[in-house]
Short mmCIF file of C-alpha atoms in Angstrom, two decimals:
data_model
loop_
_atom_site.label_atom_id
_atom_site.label_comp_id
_atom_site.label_asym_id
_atom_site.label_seq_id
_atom_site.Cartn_x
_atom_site.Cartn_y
_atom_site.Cartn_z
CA UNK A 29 54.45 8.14 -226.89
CA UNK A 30 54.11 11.30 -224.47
CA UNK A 31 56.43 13.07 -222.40
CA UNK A 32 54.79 11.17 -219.14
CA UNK A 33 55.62 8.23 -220.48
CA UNK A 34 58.79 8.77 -221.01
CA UNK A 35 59.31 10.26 -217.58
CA UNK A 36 57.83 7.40 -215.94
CA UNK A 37 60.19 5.24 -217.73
CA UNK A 38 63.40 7.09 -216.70
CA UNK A 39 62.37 6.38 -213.06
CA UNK A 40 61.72 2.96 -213.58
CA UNK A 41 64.57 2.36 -215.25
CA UNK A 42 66.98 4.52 -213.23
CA UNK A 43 65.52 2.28 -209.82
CA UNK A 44 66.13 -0.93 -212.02
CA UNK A 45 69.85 -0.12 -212.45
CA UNK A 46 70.72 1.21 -209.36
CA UNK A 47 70.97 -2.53 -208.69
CA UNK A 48 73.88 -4.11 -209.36
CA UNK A 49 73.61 -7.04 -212.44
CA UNK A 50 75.84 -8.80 -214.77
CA UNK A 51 77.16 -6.16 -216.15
CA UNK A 52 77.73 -4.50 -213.47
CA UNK A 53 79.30 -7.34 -211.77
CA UNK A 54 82.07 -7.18 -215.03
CA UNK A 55 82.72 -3.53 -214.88
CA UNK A 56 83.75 -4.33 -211.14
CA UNK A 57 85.80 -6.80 -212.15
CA UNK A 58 87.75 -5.30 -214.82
CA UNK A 59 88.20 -1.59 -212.71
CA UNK A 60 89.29 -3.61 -209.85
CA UNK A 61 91.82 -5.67 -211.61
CA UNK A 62 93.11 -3.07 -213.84
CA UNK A 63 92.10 0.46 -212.77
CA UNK A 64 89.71 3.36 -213.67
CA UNK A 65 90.74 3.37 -217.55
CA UNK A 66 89.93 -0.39 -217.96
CA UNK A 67 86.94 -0.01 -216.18
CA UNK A 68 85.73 2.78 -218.41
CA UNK A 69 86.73 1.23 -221.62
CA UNK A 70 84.46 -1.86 -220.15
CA UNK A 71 81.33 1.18 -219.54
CA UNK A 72 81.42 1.93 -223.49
CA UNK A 73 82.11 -1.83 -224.39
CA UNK A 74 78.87 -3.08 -222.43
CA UNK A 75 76.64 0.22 -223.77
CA UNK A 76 77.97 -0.91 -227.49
CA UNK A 77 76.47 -4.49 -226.61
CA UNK A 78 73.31 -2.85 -225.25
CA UNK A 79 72.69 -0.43 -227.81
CA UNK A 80 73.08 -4.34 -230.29
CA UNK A 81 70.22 -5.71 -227.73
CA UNK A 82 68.29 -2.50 -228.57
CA UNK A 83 68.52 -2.65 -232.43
CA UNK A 84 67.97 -6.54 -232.61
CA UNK A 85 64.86 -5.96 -229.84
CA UNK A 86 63.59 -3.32 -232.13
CA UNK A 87 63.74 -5.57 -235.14
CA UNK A 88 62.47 -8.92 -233.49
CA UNK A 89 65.51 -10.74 -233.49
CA UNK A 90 65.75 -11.08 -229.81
CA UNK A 91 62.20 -12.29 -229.97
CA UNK A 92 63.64 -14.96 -232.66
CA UNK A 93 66.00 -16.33 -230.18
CA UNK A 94 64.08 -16.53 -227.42
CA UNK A 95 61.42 -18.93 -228.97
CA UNK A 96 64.43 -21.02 -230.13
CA UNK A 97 65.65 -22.99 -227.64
CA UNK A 98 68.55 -24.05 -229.80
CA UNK A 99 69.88 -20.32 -230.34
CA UNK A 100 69.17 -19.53 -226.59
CA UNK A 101 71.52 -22.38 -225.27
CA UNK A 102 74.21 -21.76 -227.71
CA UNK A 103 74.24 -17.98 -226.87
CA UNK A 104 73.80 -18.54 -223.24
CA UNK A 105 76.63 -21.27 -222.91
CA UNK A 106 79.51 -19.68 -225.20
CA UNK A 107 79.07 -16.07 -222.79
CA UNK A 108 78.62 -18.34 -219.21
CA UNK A 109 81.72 -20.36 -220.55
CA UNK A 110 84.00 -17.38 -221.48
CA UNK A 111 83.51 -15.66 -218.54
CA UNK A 112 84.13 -18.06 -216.52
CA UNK A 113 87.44 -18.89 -218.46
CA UNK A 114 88.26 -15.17 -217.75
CA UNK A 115 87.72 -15.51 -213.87
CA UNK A 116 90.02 -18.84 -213.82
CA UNK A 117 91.98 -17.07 -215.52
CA UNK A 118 92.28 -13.82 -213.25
CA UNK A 119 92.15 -16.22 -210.06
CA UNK A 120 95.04 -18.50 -211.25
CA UNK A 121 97.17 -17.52 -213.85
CA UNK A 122 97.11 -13.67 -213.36
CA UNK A 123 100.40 -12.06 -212.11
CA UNK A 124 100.63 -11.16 -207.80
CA UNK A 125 103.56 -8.94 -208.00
CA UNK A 126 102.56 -5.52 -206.45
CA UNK A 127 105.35 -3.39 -208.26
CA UNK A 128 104.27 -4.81 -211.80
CA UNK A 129 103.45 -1.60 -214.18
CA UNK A 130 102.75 -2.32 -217.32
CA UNK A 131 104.26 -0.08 -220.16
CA UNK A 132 101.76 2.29 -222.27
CA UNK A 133 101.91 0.35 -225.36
CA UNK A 134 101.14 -2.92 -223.04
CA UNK A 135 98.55 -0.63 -221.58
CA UNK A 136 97.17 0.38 -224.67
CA UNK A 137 96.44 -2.84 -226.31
CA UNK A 138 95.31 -4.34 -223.05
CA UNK A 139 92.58 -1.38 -223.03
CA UNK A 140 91.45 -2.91 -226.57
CA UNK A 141 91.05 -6.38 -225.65
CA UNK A 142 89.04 -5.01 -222.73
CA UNK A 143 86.59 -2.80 -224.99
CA UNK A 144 86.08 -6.21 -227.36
CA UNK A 145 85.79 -8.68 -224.26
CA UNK A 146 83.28 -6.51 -222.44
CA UNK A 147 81.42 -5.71 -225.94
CA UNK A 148 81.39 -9.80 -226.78
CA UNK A 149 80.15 -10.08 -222.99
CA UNK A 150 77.10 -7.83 -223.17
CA UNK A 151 76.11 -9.19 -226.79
CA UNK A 152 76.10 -12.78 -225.51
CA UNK A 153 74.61 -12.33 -222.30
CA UNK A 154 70.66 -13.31 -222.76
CA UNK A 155 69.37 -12.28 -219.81
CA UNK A 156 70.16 -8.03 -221.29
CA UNK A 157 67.68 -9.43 -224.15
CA UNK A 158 65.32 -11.14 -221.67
CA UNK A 159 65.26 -8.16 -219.86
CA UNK A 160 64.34 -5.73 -223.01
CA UNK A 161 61.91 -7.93 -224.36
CA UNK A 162 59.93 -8.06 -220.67
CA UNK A 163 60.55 -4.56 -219.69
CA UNK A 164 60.61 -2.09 -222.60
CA UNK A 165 56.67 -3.41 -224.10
CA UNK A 166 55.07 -2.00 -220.84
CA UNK A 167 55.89 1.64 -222.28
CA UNK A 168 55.41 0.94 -225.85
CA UNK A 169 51.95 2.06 -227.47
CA UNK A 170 51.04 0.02 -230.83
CA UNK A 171 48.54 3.63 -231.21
CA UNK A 172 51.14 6.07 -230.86
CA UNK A 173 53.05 5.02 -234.01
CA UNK A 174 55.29 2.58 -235.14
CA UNK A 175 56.45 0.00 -232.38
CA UNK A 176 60.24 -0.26 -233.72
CA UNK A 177 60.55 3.45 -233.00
CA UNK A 178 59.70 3.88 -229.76
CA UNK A 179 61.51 0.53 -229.11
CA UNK A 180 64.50 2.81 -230.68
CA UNK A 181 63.74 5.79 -228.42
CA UNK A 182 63.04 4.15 -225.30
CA UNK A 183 66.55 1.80 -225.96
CA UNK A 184 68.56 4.70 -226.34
CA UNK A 185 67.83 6.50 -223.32
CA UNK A 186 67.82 3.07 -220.97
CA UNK A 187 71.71 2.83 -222.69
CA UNK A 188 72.77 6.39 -221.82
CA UNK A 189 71.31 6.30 -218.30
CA UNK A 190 73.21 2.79 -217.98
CA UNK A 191 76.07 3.99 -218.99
CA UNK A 192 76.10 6.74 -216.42
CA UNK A 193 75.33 4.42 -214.11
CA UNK A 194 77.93 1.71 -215.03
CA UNK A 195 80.62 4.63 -214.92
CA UNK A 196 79.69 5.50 -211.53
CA UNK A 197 80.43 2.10 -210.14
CA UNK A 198 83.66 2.12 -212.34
CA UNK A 199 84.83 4.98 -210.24
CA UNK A 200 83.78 3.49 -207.05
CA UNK A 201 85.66 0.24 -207.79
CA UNK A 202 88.68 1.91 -209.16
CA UNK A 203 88.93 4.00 -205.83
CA UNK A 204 88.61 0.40 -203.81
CA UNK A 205 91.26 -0.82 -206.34
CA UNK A 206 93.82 2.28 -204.75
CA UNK A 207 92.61 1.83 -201.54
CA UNK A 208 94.00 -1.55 -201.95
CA UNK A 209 97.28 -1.35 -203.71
CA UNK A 210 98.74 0.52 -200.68
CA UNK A 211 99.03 -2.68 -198.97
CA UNK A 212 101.21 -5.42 -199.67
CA UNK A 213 99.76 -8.41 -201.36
CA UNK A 214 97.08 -6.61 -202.79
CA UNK A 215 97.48 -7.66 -206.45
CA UNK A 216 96.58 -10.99 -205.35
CA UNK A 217 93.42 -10.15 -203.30
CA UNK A 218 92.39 -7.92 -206.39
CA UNK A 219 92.76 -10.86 -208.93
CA UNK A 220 90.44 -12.82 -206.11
CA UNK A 221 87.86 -10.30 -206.53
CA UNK A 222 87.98 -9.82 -210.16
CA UNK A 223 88.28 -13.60 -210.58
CA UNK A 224 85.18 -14.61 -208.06
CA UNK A 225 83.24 -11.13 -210.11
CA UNK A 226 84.22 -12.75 -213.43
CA UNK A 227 82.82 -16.51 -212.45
CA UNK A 228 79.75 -15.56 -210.38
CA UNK A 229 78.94 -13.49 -214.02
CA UNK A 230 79.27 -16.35 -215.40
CA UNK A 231 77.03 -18.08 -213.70
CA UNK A 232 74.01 -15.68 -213.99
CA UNK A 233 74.14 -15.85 -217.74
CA UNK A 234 74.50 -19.92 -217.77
CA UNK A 235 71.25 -19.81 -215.25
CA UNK A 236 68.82 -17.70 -217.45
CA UNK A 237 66.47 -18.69 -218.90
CA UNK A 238 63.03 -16.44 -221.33
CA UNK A 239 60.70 -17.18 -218.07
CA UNK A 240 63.77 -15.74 -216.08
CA UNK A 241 64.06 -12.46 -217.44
#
């Protein structure tokens, strides 16, 4: 694999995630319901579950589950169903008083539970997989060595420039988050936003489908 090659992939794949996805769509979420620290821990949780996608890719068992329909379903349905749990959740149970500050030790386990949720997100979402499987082969060379390597090489680079990228919108949604809790009542039209980000997330991963990637 040369050095045009890779080039040529770091523009393809910077243009693919400029545009907002899945992922994206639960970073949002969780830096507009909780603030710029959540919504970073949720950057390294969904680049852990990426860099999972890129070792099982690299091995063939993302291959393996997309030719079973059993294991695609089961992994599909458990991530739609969870996240959608989490955006009822947000919408409807999740508290609407604007002076609530949570202590640091509150703070701190809260920050854990986000890091697991958003890594348990990204490793059951199918369509990151689809996505590999469809994308990462066009720069792959079965003559320039062995296959799982560059798979390797090429994954590691797409998950650092993600992770940029997801931190980027972090920021931006933790400064609309601010902008926001100036105004009164604006716990409860964060939780709306979080909630509708968590649900429509959701959905995506309960619609996909290996000709979908």
């Amino acid at each position: 694999m040369g050095l045009s090659t890779i080039g040529v992939f770091i523009v393809a794949a910077a243009a693919l995630l400029i545009v907002p996805g899945p992922a994206v769509l639960y970073i949002v979420a969780r830096s507009i319901g909780q603030g710029t620290k959540a919504g970073v821990v949720a950057v390294f949780g969904v680049a852990l579950g990426g860099a999972v996608h890129v070792v099982l890719g690299a091995v063939g068992v993302s291959a393996i589950l997309m030719t079973s329909a059993a294991a695609f379903t089961m992994i599909k349905y458990l991530g739609a169903v969870y996240l959608i749990y989490l955006g009822g959740k947000t919408l409807f149970f999740a508290s609407t008083k604007d002076e609530e500050i949570p202590n640091t030790k509150a703070k701190e386990k809260t920050l854990a539970q986000v890091f697991y949720e958003s890594l348990f997100v990204e490793v059951t979402n199918p369509k990151t997989a689809l996505f590999f499987l469809a994308f990462f082969p066009q720069f792959i060379s079965p003559s320039a060595g062995l296959v799982a390597g560059q798979f390797l090489l090429l994954g590691a680079i797409f998950v650092v420039l993600a992770l940029l990228n997801d931190s980027l919108y972090a920021m931006l949604a933790a400064g609309i988050r601010k902008r926001l809790a100036a105004k009164k009542g604006s716990m409860k039209v964060m939780n709306r936003v979080a909630g509708c980000c968590y649900i429509l997330l959701g959905l995506f991963s309960a619609l996909a489908s290996p000709s979908k990637p």
